[in-house]
mmCIF file of C-alpha atoms in Angstrom:
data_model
loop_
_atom_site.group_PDB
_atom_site.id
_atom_site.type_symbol
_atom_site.label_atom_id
_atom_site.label_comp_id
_atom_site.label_asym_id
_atom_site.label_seq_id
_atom_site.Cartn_x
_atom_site.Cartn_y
_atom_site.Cartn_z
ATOM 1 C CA UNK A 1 106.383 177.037 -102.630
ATOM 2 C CA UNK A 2 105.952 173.599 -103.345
ATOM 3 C CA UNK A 3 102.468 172.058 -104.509
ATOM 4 C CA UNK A 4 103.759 168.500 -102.209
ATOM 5 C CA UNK A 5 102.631 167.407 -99.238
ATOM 6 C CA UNK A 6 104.005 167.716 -96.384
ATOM 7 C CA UNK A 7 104.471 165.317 -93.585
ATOM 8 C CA UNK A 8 105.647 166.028 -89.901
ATOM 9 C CA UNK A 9 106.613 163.135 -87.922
ATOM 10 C CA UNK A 10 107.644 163.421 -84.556
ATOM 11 C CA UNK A 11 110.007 161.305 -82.959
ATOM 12 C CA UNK A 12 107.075 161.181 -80.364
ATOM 13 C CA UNK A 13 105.135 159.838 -83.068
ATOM 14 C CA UNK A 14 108.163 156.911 -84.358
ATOM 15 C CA UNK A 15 108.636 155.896 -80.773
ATOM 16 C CA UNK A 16 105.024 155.414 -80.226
ATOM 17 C CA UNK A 17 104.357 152.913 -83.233
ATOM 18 C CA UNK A 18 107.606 151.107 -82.838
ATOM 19 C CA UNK A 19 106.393 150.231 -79.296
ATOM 20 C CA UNK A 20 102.566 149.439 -80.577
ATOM 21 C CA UNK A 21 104.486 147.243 -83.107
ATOM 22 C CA UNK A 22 106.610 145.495 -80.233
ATOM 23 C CA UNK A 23 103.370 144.734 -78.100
ATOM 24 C CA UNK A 24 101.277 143.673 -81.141
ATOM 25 C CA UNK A 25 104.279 141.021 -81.941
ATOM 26 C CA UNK A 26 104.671 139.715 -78.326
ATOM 27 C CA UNK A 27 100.669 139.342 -78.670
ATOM 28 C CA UNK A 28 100.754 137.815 -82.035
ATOM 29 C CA UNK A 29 103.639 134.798 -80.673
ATOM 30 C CA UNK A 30 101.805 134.759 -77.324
ATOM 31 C CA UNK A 31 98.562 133.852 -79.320
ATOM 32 C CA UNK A 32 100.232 131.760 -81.925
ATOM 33 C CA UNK A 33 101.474 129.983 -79.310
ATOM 34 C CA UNK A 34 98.497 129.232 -77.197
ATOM 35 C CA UNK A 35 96.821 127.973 -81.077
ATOM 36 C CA UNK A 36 100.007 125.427 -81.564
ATOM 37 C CA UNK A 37 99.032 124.297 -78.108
ATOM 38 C CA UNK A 38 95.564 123.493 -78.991
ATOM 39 C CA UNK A 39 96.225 122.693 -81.919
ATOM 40 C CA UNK A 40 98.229 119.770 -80.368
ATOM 41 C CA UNK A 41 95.748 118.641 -77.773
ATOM 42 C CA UNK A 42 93.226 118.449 -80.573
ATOM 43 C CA UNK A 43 95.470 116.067 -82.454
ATOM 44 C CA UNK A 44 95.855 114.109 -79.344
ATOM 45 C CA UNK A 45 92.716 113.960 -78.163
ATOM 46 C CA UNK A 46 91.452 112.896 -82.018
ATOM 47 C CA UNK A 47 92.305 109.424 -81.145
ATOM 48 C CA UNK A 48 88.908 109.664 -78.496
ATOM 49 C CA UNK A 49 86.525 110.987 -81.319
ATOM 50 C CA UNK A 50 84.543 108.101 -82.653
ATOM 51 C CA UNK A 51 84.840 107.557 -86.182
ATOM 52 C CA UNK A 52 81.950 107.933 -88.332
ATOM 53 C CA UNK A 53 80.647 104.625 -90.606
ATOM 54 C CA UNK A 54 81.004 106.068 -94.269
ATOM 55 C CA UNK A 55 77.967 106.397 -95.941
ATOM 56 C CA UNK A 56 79.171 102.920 -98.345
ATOM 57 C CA UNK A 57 79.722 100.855 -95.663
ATOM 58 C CA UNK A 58 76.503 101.266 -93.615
ATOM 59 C CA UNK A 59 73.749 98.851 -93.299
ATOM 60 C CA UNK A 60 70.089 99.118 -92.101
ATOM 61 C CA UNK A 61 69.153 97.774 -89.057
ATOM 62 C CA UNK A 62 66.094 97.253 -87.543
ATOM 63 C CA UNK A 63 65.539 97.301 -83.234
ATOM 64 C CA UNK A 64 62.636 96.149 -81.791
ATOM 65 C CA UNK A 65 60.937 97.640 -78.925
ATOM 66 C CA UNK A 66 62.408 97.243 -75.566
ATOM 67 C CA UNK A 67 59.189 95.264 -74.396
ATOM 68 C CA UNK A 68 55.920 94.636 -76.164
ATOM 69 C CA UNK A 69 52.346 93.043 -75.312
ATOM 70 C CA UNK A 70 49.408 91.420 -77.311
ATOM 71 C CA UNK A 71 48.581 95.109 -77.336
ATOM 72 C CA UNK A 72 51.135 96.599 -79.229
ATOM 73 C CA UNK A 73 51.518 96.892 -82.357
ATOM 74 C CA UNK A 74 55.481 96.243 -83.401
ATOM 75 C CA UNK A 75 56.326 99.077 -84.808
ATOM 76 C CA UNK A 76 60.712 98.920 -85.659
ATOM 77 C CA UNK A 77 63.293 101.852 -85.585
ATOM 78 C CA UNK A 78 65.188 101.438 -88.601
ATOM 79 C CA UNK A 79 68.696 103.086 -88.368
ATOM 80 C CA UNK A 80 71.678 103.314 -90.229
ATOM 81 C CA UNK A 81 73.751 102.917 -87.237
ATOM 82 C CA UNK A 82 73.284 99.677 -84.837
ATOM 83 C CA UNK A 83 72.010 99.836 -81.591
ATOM 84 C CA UNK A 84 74.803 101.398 -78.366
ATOM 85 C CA UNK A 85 75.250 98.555 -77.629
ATOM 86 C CA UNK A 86 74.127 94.487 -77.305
ATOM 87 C CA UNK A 87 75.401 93.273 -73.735
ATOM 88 C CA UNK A 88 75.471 95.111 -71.298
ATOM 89 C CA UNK A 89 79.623 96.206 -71.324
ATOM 90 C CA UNK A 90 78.319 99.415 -73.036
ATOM 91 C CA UNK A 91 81.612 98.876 -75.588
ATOM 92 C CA UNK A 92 80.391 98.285 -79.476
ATOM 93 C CA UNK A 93 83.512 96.536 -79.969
ATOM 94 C CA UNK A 94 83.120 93.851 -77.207
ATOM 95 C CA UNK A 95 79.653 94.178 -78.065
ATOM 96 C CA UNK A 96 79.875 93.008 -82.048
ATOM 97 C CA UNK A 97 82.664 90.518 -80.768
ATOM 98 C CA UNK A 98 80.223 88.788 -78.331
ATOM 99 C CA UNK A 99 77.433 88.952 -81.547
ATOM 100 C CA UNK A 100 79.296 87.492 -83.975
ATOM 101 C CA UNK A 101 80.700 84.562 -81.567
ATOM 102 C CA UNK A 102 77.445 83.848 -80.543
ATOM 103 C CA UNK A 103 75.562 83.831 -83.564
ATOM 104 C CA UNK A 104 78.432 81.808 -85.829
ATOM 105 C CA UNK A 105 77.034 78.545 -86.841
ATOM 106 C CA UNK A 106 80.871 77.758 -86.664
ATOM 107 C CA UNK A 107 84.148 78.846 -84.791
ATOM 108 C CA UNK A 108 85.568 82.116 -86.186
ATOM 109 C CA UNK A 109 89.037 82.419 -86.734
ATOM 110 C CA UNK A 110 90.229 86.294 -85.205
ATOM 111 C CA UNK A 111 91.738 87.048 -89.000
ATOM 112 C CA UNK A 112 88.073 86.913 -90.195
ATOM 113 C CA UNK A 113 86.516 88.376 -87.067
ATOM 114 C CA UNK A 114 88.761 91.269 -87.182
ATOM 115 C CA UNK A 115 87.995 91.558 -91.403
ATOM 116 C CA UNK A 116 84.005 91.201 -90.550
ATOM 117 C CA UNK A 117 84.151 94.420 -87.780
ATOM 118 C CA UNK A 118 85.980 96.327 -90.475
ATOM 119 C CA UNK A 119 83.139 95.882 -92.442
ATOM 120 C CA UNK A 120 80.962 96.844 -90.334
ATOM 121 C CA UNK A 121 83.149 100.343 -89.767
ATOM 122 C CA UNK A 122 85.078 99.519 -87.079
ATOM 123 C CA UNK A 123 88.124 101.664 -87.013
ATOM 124 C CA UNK A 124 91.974 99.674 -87.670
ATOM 125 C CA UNK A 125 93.408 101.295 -84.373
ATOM 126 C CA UNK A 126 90.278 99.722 -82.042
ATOM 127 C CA UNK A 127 91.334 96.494 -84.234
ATOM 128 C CA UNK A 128 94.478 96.124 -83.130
ATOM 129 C CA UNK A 129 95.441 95.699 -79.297
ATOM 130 C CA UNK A 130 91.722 96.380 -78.022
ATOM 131 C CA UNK A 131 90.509 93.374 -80.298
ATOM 132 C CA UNK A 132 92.474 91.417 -77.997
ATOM 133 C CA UNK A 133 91.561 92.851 -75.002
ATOM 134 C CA UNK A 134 87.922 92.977 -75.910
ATOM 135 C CA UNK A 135 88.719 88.625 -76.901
ATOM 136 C CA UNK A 136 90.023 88.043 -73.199
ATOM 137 C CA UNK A 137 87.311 90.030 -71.072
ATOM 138 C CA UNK A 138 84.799 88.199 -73.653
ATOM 139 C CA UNK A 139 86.414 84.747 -72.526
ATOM 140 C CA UNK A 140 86.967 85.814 -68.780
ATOM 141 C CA UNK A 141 83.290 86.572 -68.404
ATOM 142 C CA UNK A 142 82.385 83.361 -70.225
ATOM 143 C CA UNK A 143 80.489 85.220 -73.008
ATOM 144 C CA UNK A 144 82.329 83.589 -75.974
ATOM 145 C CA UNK A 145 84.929 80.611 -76.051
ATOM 146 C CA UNK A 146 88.257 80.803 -77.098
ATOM 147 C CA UNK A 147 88.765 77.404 -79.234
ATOM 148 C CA UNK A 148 92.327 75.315 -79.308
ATOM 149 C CA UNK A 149 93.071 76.925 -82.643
ATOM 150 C CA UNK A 150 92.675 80.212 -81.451
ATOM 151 C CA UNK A 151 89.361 80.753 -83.026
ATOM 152 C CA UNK A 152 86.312 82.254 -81.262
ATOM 153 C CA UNK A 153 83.002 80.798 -80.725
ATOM 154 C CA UNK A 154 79.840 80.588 -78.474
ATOM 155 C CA UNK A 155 79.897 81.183 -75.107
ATOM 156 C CA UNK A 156 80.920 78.182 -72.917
ATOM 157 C CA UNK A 157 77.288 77.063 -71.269
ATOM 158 C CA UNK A 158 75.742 77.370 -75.024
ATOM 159 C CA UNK A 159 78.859 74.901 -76.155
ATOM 160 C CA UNK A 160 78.410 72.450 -73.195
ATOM 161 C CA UNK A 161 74.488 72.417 -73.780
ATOM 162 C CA UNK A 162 74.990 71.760 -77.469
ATOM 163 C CA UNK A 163 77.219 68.422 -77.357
ATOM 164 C CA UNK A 164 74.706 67.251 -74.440
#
């Protein structure tokens, strides 16, 4: 007699894991490809995620309350982000477009308008097409004025009050 172990496998037994094996593979591809799937929307749908403002490129700014009295004392929310938004389009991009027009002591020229917002974080894919966009629903609403040269500027009834 041998002192070895013995081992009795069945063909019962072979069958049995060759078929748990074929179902556990068809799972496995079945699941790997549902993952590649999402995998894909996710990658698709990254292009609706905002970006975050690195940590560098932020700058503090301070809101004032909606609405104060004699009363109240002015207390100001200091952020790191700015405020949702400053008109009332709801977009940050047509938002900081409108700003900077309308604050400029001078007309802007869109190379340095586009080089300001990506200071301020704005992402290089909302600077490209959408910055025009953004420019002509500015101008068709009359909040900023497109100049001769191309440049941006104040809105049109701030202009015509100006040279009057």
């Amino acid at each position: 007699m041998s002192n070895s172990p013995q081992v009795l496998l069945t063909i019962e037994q072979i069958d049995q894991w060759e078929r748990e094996s074929a179902d556990l593979a068809r799972k496995i591809a079945e699941d790997q490809a549902r993952l590649d799937g999402l995998r894909a929307k996710l990658k698709a749908a990254e292009f609706f995620r905002p970006r975050p403002v690195p940590e560098h490129r932020r700058k503090i700014f301070i809101e004032p309350p909606a609405h104060t009295d004699e009363d109240t004392f002015f207390s100001p929310k200091v952020t790191t982000e700015p405020a949702t938004t400053i008109s009332g389009d709801g977009d940050n991009l047509v938002a900081a477009i409108e700003k900077l027009a309308n604050d400029a002591s001078r007309p802007i020229s869109k190379k340095e308008l586009k080089r300001i917002l990506a200071e301020q974080g704005f992402a290089s894919d909302r600077l490209a097409n959408y910055f025009y966009t953004a420019i002509h629903r500015l101008k068709a609403k009359e909040r900023i004025t497109v100049m001769p040269d191309g440049s941006v500027w104040k809105d049109p009834h701030t202009l015509e009050a100006q040279s009057n």
